[in-house]
PDB file of C-alpha atoms in Angstrom:
ATOM      1  CA  LYS A  93      93.311 110.423 107.656  1.00 69.00           C
ATOM      2  CA  LYS A  94      95.187 111.698 104.451  1.00 77.00           C
ATOM      3  CA  TYR A  95      93.178 109.651 102.873  1.00 78.00           C
ATOM      4  CA  ARG A  96      89.727 109.984 104.607  1.00 72.00           C
ATOM      5  CA  GLU A  97      88.181 112.447 101.820  1.00 75.00           C
ATOM      6  CA  LYS A  98      89.781 111.189  98.748  1.00 81.00           C
ATOM      7  CA  ALA A  99      88.001 109.185  95.952  1.00 84.00           C
ATOM      8  CA  LYS A 100      90.538 106.323  94.516  1.00 90.00           C
ATOM      9  CA  LYS A 101      90.148 105.725  91.117  1.00 93.00           C
ATOM     10  CA  ILE A 102      89.344 102.178  90.032  1.00 96.00           C
ATOM     11  CA  ASN A 103      91.521 101.453  87.209  1.00 95.00           C
ATOM     12  CA  GLN A 104      90.203  98.961  84.013  1.00 97.00           C
ATOM     13  CA  SER A 105      92.961  96.602  84.767  1.00 96.00           C
ATOM     14  CA  VAL A 106      95.448  95.807  87.481  1.00 97.00           C
ATOM     15  CA  THR A 107      98.722  96.885  86.061  1.00 97.00           C
ATOM     16  CA  ALA A 108      99.756  97.324  89.712  1.00 98.00           C
ATOM     17  CA  CYS A 109     100.217  95.046  92.725  1.00 98.00           C
ATOM     18  CA  LEU A 110     101.804  95.444  95.837  1.00 98.00           C
ATOM     19  CA  VAL A 111     102.750  92.398  97.706  1.00 98.00           C
ATOM     20  CA  THR A 112     103.010  93.099 102.004  1.00 96.00           C
ATOM     21  CA  LEU A 113     103.054  90.511 104.711  1.00 95.00           C
ATOM     22  CA  GLY A 114     104.776  92.433 107.547  1.00 91.00           C
ATOM     23  CA  GLY A 115     107.281  92.312 109.352  1.00 85.00           C
ATOM     24  CA  GLY A 116     108.034  88.467 110.082  1.00 86.00           C
ATOM     25  CA  ALA A 117     109.455  85.676 107.996  1.00 85.00           C
ATOM     26  CA  TYR A 118     106.757  84.595 105.577  1.00 92.00           C
ATOM     27  CA  GLU A 119     109.306  82.670 103.087  1.00 91.00           C
ATOM     28  CA  LEU A 120     106.573  80.402 102.480  1.00 92.00           C
ATOM     29  CA  ALA A 121     103.657  82.456 101.660  1.00 95.00           C
ATOM     30  CA  TYR A 122     105.761  85.000  99.741  1.00 95.00           C
ATOM     31  CA  ILE A 123     106.599  82.120  97.472  1.00 95.00           C
ATOM     32  CA  LYS A 124     103.699  80.972  96.901  1.00 97.00           C
ATOM     33  CA  ILE A 125     102.532  84.800  95.922  1.00 98.00           C
ATOM     34  CA  ALA A 126     105.421  85.025  93.389  1.00 97.00           C
ATOM     35  CA  ARG A 127     104.523  81.771  91.975  1.00 97.00           C
ATOM     36  CA  ALA A 128     101.228  82.827  91.258  1.00 98.00           C
ATOM     37  CA  LEU A 129     101.487  86.083  89.858  1.00 98.00           C
ATOM     38  CA  ALA A 130     104.248  84.999  87.364  1.00 97.00           C
ATOM     39  CA  LYS A 131     101.230  82.657  85.702  1.00 97.00           C
ATOM     40  CA  ILE A 132      98.982  86.122  85.896  1.00 97.00           C
ATOM     41  CA  SER A 133      99.602  88.242  82.567  1.00 93.00           C
ATOM     42  CA  GLY A 134      99.272  92.099  82.301  1.00 95.00           C
ATOM     43  CA  ILE A 135     100.589  93.016  85.772  1.00 96.00           C
ATOM     44  CA  GLU A 136     103.181  95.192  84.561  1.00 95.00           C
ATOM     45  CA  LYS A 137     104.746  96.538  88.110  1.00 97.00           C
ATOM     46  CA  LEU A 138     105.379  93.893  90.693  1.00 98.00           C
ATOM     47  CA  THR A 139     106.308  95.462  94.500  1.00 97.00           C
ATOM     48  CA  PHE A 140     107.054  93.404  97.542  1.00 96.00           C
ATOM     49  CA  VAL A 141     107.324  94.868 100.766  1.00 95.00           C
ATOM     50  CA  LEU A 142     109.505  92.346 102.989  1.00 91.00           C
ATOM     51  CA  GLY A 143     109.842  94.712 106.163  1.00 80.00           C
ATOM     52  CA  PRO A 144     113.022  94.351 107.883  1.00 76.00           C
ATOM     53  CA  GLN A 145     113.628  90.779 106.455  1.00 63.00           C
ATOM     54  CA  LEU A 146     114.866  91.937 102.875  1.00 65.00           C
ATOM     55  CA  GLU A 147     118.035  89.635 102.817  1.00 68.00           C
ATOM     56  CA  SER A 148     116.064  86.489 103.276  1.00 76.00           C
ATOM     57  CA  ARG A 149     115.315  83.224 101.802  1.00 84.00           C
ATOM     58  CA  ALA A 150     111.711  85.063 100.828  1.00 87.00           C
ATOM     59  CA  GLU A 151     114.191  88.022  98.497  1.00 89.00           C
ATOM     60  CA  PHE A 152     115.756  85.389  96.639  1.00 90.00           C
ATOM     61  CA  ASP A 153     112.747  83.471  95.899  1.00 91.00           C
ATOM     62  CA  VAL A 154     110.782  86.431  94.801  1.00 94.00           C
ATOM     63  CA  ARG A 155     113.702  87.367  92.509  1.00 94.00           C
ATOM     64  CA  ARG A 156     113.944  83.918  91.187  1.00 95.00           C
ATOM     65  CA  GLU A 157     110.208  83.845  90.218  1.00 96.00           C
ATOM     66  CA  LEU A 158     109.680  87.084  89.461  1.00 97.00           C
ATOM     67  CA  PRO A 159     112.998  88.877  87.978  1.00 96.00           C
ATOM     68  CA  ALA A 160     111.709  92.362  87.517  1.00 96.00           C
ATOM     69  CA  ALA A 161     109.701  92.610  90.699  1.00 97.00           C
ATOM     70  CA  ASN A 162     110.806  95.429  92.844  1.00 96.00           C
ATOM     71  CA  VAL A 163     111.962  94.161  95.664  1.00 95.00           C
ATOM     72  CA  VAL A 164     112.399  96.007  99.123  1.00 93.00           C
ATOM     73  CA  GLY A 165     112.700  95.925 102.537  1.00 88.00           C
ATOM     74  CA  GLY A 166     110.805  98.150 105.507  1.00 83.00           C
ATOM     75  CA  VAL A 167     109.492 101.532 104.129  1.00 90.00           C
ATOM     76  CA  LYS A 168     108.065 104.641 105.990  1.00 91.00           C
ATOM     77  CA  ASN A 169     105.538 105.500 103.383  1.00 94.00           C
ATOM     78  CA  MET A 170     103.213 102.181 103.168  1.00 94.00           C
ATOM     79  CA  ASP A 171      99.857 104.630 102.900  1.00 94.00           C
ATOM     80  CA  GLU A 172     101.471 105.859  99.926  1.00 95.00           C
ATOM     81  CA  MET A 173     102.577 102.407  98.396  1.00 97.00           C
ATOM     82  CA  LEU A 174      99.093 101.142  98.821  1.00 97.00           C
ATOM     83  CA  TRP A 175      97.175 104.012  97.215  1.00 96.00           C
ATOM     84  CA  GLU A 176      99.683 103.595  94.234  1.00 96.00           C
ATOM     85  CA  HIS A 177      98.762 100.149  93.354  1.00 98.00           C
ATOM     86  CA  ASP A 178      95.855  98.731  91.776  1.00 98.00           C
ATOM     87  CA  LEU A 179      95.621  95.418  94.056  1.00 98.00           C
ATOM     88  CA  ALA A 180      97.772  94.568  97.053  1.00 98.00           C
ATOM     89  CA  ILE A 181      98.027  91.153  98.723  1.00 98.00           C
ATOM     90  CA  VAL A 182      98.627  91.835 102.610  1.00 98.00           C
ATOM     91  CA  SER A 183      98.218  89.868 106.015  1.00 98.00           C
ATOM     92  CA  ALA A 184      95.517  89.623 107.890  1.00 98.00           C
ATOM     93  CA  GLY A 185      96.165  92.087 110.508  1.00 96.00           C
ATOM     94  CA  TYR A 186      96.902  95.809 110.409  1.00 94.00           C
ATOM     95  CA  LEU A 187      97.625  95.681 106.946  1.00 97.00           C
ATOM     96  CA  LYS A 188      94.147  94.654 105.702  1.00 97.00           C
ATOM     97  CA  ILE A 189      92.685  98.085 107.544  1.00 95.00           C
ATOM     98  CA  GLU A 190      95.001 100.095 106.106  1.00 95.00           C
ATOM     99  CA  ALA A 191      94.458  98.992 102.683  1.00 96.00           C
ATOM    100  CA  ALA A 192      90.909  99.325 103.248  1.00 95.00           C
ATOM    101  CA  LEU A 193      91.775 103.010 104.676  1.00 93.00           C
ATOM    102  CA  THR A 194      93.845 103.864 101.625  1.00 95.00           C
ATOM    103  CA  SER A 195      90.306 101.873  99.045  1.00 95.00           C
ATOM    104  CA  THR A 196      93.132  99.837  97.964  1.00 97.00           C
ATOM    105  CA  PRO A 197      91.397  96.380  97.112  1.00 98.00           C
ATOM    106  CA  ALA A 198      93.060  94.101  98.146  1.00 98.00           C
ATOM    107  CA  MET A 199      92.780  90.213  99.559  1.00 98.00           C
ATOM    108  CA  MET A 200      94.630  88.926 102.776  1.00 98.00           C
ATOM    109  CA  ILE A 201      96.695  85.858 103.807  1.00 98.00           C
ATOM    110  CA  ALA A 202      96.992  85.062 107.505  1.00 98.00           C
ATOM    111  CA  THR A 203     100.703  85.120 108.420  1.00 97.00           C
ATOM    112  CA  GLN A 204      99.688  84.252 112.435  1.00 96.00           C
ATOM    113  CA  TRP A 205      96.769  81.691 113.718  1.00 96.00           C
ATOM    114  CA  HIS A 206      95.412  84.817 115.410  1.00 97.00           C
ATOM    115  CA  GLN A 207      94.533  87.045 112.232  1.00 97.00           C
ATOM    116  CA  ILE A 208      92.459  83.987 111.170  1.00 98.00           C
ATOM    117  CA  PRO A 209      89.187  84.739 112.732  1.00 97.00           C
ATOM    118  CA  LEU A 210      90.351  88.711 112.021  1.00 97.00           C
ATOM    119  CA  GLY A 211      90.280  87.922 108.210  1.00 98.00           C
ATOM    120  CA  GLN A 212      87.325  85.950 108.472  1.00 98.00           C
ATOM    121  CA  GLN A 213      85.179  88.450 110.265  1.00 97.00           C
ATOM    122  CA  PHE A 214      86.974  91.145 107.649  1.00 97.00           C
ATOM    123  CA  ALA A 215      86.189  89.411 104.821  1.00 97.00           C
ATOM    124  CA  THR A 216      82.123  89.016 105.686  1.00 96.00           C
ATOM    125  CA  ALA A 217      82.490  93.007 106.500  1.00 95.00           C
ATOM    126  CA  THR A 218      84.140  94.105 103.519  1.00 95.00           C
ATOM    127  CA  GLN A 219      84.322  91.872 100.747  1.00 95.00           C
ATOM    128  CA  MET A 220      87.715  91.360 100.642  1.00 98.00           C
ATOM    129  CA  PRO A 221      88.808  88.096  99.971  1.00 98.00           C
ATOM    130  CA  PHE A 222      90.578  85.642 102.728  1.00 98.00           C
ATOM    131  CA  LEU A 223      92.556  82.782 101.619  1.00 98.00           C
ATOM    132  CA  GLY A 224      93.575  81.455 105.219  1.00 98.00           C
ATOM    133  CA  TYR A 225      96.372  80.728 106.898  1.00 98.00           C
ATOM    134  CA  MET A 226      99.881  80.999 104.900  1.00 97.00           C
ATOM    135  CA  GLY A 227     100.291  77.703 105.602  1.00 96.00           C
ATOM    136  CA  PHE A 228      97.540  75.546 104.368  1.00 97.00           C
ATOM    137  CA  ILE A 229      97.285  77.888 101.217  1.00 97.00           C
ATOM    138  CA  SER A 230      98.409  77.325  97.455  1.00 98.00           C
ATOM    139  CA  SER A 231      99.983  78.967  94.702  1.00 97.00           C
ATOM    140  CA  GLY A 232      96.702  77.533  92.637  1.00 98.00           C
ATOM    141  CA  MET A 233      94.561  79.217  95.629  1.00 98.00           C
ATOM    142  CA  VAL A 234      96.615  82.812  95.416  1.00 98.00           C
ATOM    143  CA  GLU A 235      96.378  82.627  91.325  1.00 98.00           C
ATOM    144  CA  SER A 236      92.569  81.882  91.695  1.00 98.00           C
ATOM    145  CA  SER A 237      91.919  84.654  93.740  1.00 98.00           C
ATOM    146  CA  ILE A 238      94.120  87.338  91.904  1.00 98.00           C
ATOM    147  CA  SER A 239      92.264  86.492  88.419  1.00 97.00           C
ATOM    148  CA  THR A 240      88.951  87.190  90.302  1.00 97.00           C
ATOM    149  CA  LEU A 241      90.460  90.853  91.513  1.00 98.00           C
ATOM    150  CA  LEU A 242      91.161  91.763  88.201  1.00 97.00           C
ATOM    151  CA  ASP A 243      87.441  92.013  87.509  1.00 97.00           C
ATOM    152  CA  LYS A 244      87.271  95.702  87.730  1.00 98.00           C
ATOM    153  CA  SER A 245      83.734  95.885  89.030  1.00 97.00           C
ATOM    154  CA  THR A 246      84.342  93.171  91.690  1.00 97.00           C
ATOM    155  CA  ARG A 247      87.293  95.600  92.764  1.00 97.00           C
ATOM    156  CA  GLN A 248      84.926  98.752  92.983  1.00 97.00           C
ATOM    157  CA  CYS A 249      82.230  97.039  94.879  1.00 96.00           C
ATOM    158  CA  MET A 250      84.759  95.879  97.050  1.00 96.00           C
ATOM    159  CA  VAL A 251      86.498  99.203  97.786  1.00 95.00           C
ATOM    160  CA  ASP A 252      82.697 101.039  97.932  1.00 94.00           C
ATOM    161  CA  SER A 253      82.287  98.202 101.136  1.00 94.00           C
ATOM    162  CA  TYR A 254      85.181  99.520 102.959  1.00 92.00           C
ATOM    163  CA  ARG A 255      83.607 102.895 103.402  1.00 86.00           C
ATOM    164  CA  GLY A 256      80.759 100.952 105.401  1.00 81.00           C
ATOM    165  CA  VAL A 257      83.359  99.122 107.640  1.00 87.00           C
ATOM    166  CA  VAL A 258      86.546 101.844 108.128  1.00 86.00           C
ATOM    167  CA  ASP A 259      86.484 105.157 108.403  1.00 76.00           C
ATOM    168  CA  SER A 260      89.908 106.255 109.666  1.00 71.00           C
ATOM    169  CA  GLN A 261      87.490 107.844 113.056  1.00 73.00           C
ATOM    170  CA  GLY A 262      88.799 104.892 115.297  1.00 71.00           C
ATOM    171  CA  ALA A 263      90.605 106.802 117.482  1.00 75.00           C
ATOM    172  CA  GLU A 264      88.616 109.623 118.053  1.00 80.00           C
ATOM    173  CA  ARG A 265      85.511 107.298 118.712  1.00 76.00           C
ATOM    174  CA  VAL A 266      88.033 105.926 121.443  1.00 79.00           C
ATOM    175  CA  TRP A 267      89.141 109.063 122.852  1.00 84.00           C
ATOM    176  CA  ARG A 268      85.743 110.510 123.017  1.00 85.00           C
ATOM    177  CA  GLU A 269      84.560 107.341 125.547  1.00 86.00           C
ATOM    178  CA  LEU A 270      87.824 107.184 127.753  1.00 87.00           C
ATOM    179  CA  LYS A 271      87.841 111.330 128.152  1.00 84.00           C
ATOM    180  CA  PRO A 272      85.340 111.336 130.642  1.00 87.00           C
ATOM    181  CA  LEU A 273      86.971 108.447 132.395  1.00 87.00           C
ATOM    182  CA  VAL A 274      90.624 110.051 132.243  1.00 87.00           C
ATOM    183  CA  LEU A 275      89.583 113.617 132.831  1.00 86.00           C
ATOM    184  CA  GLY A 276      86.752 112.927 134.962  1.00 74.00           C
TER     185      GLY A 276
END
């Protein structure tokens, strides 16, 4: 709700990128993303939130590919981190919605099979690119998608499309429907 009335300024260039896929062991996706980001110039701040899997193969691989990246474990301020970055690479689960609620241009990767249809539908509704399941994507696909999102107008159109899909009032709508059933 704290971002409902805030207008996020979309910067001309992408200088800060956040990568967060949730709390699972997603080494396969993290290494592909790190390899792609290593080929993109101009991004000064790279942050990887690996969840509780911090001391893992993913941390080692990311640090090897991107020695200057900030690699952290679980965080309690994901909303603030999304807000502070120009671009995010997120899972096609809840994180895609958090990115949209914070008006953060993002791209999605499915880390679980059930996220495939969720990512496809959300991409259609919001213009947020969906790359597919982590095992079926390549670092080249990630690099290509990032390159497309470096364009400010593309990121601005995406953020504008979020407003028609997410509004942070879902809980209130559900309660309005359930209240008569619960309270009589």
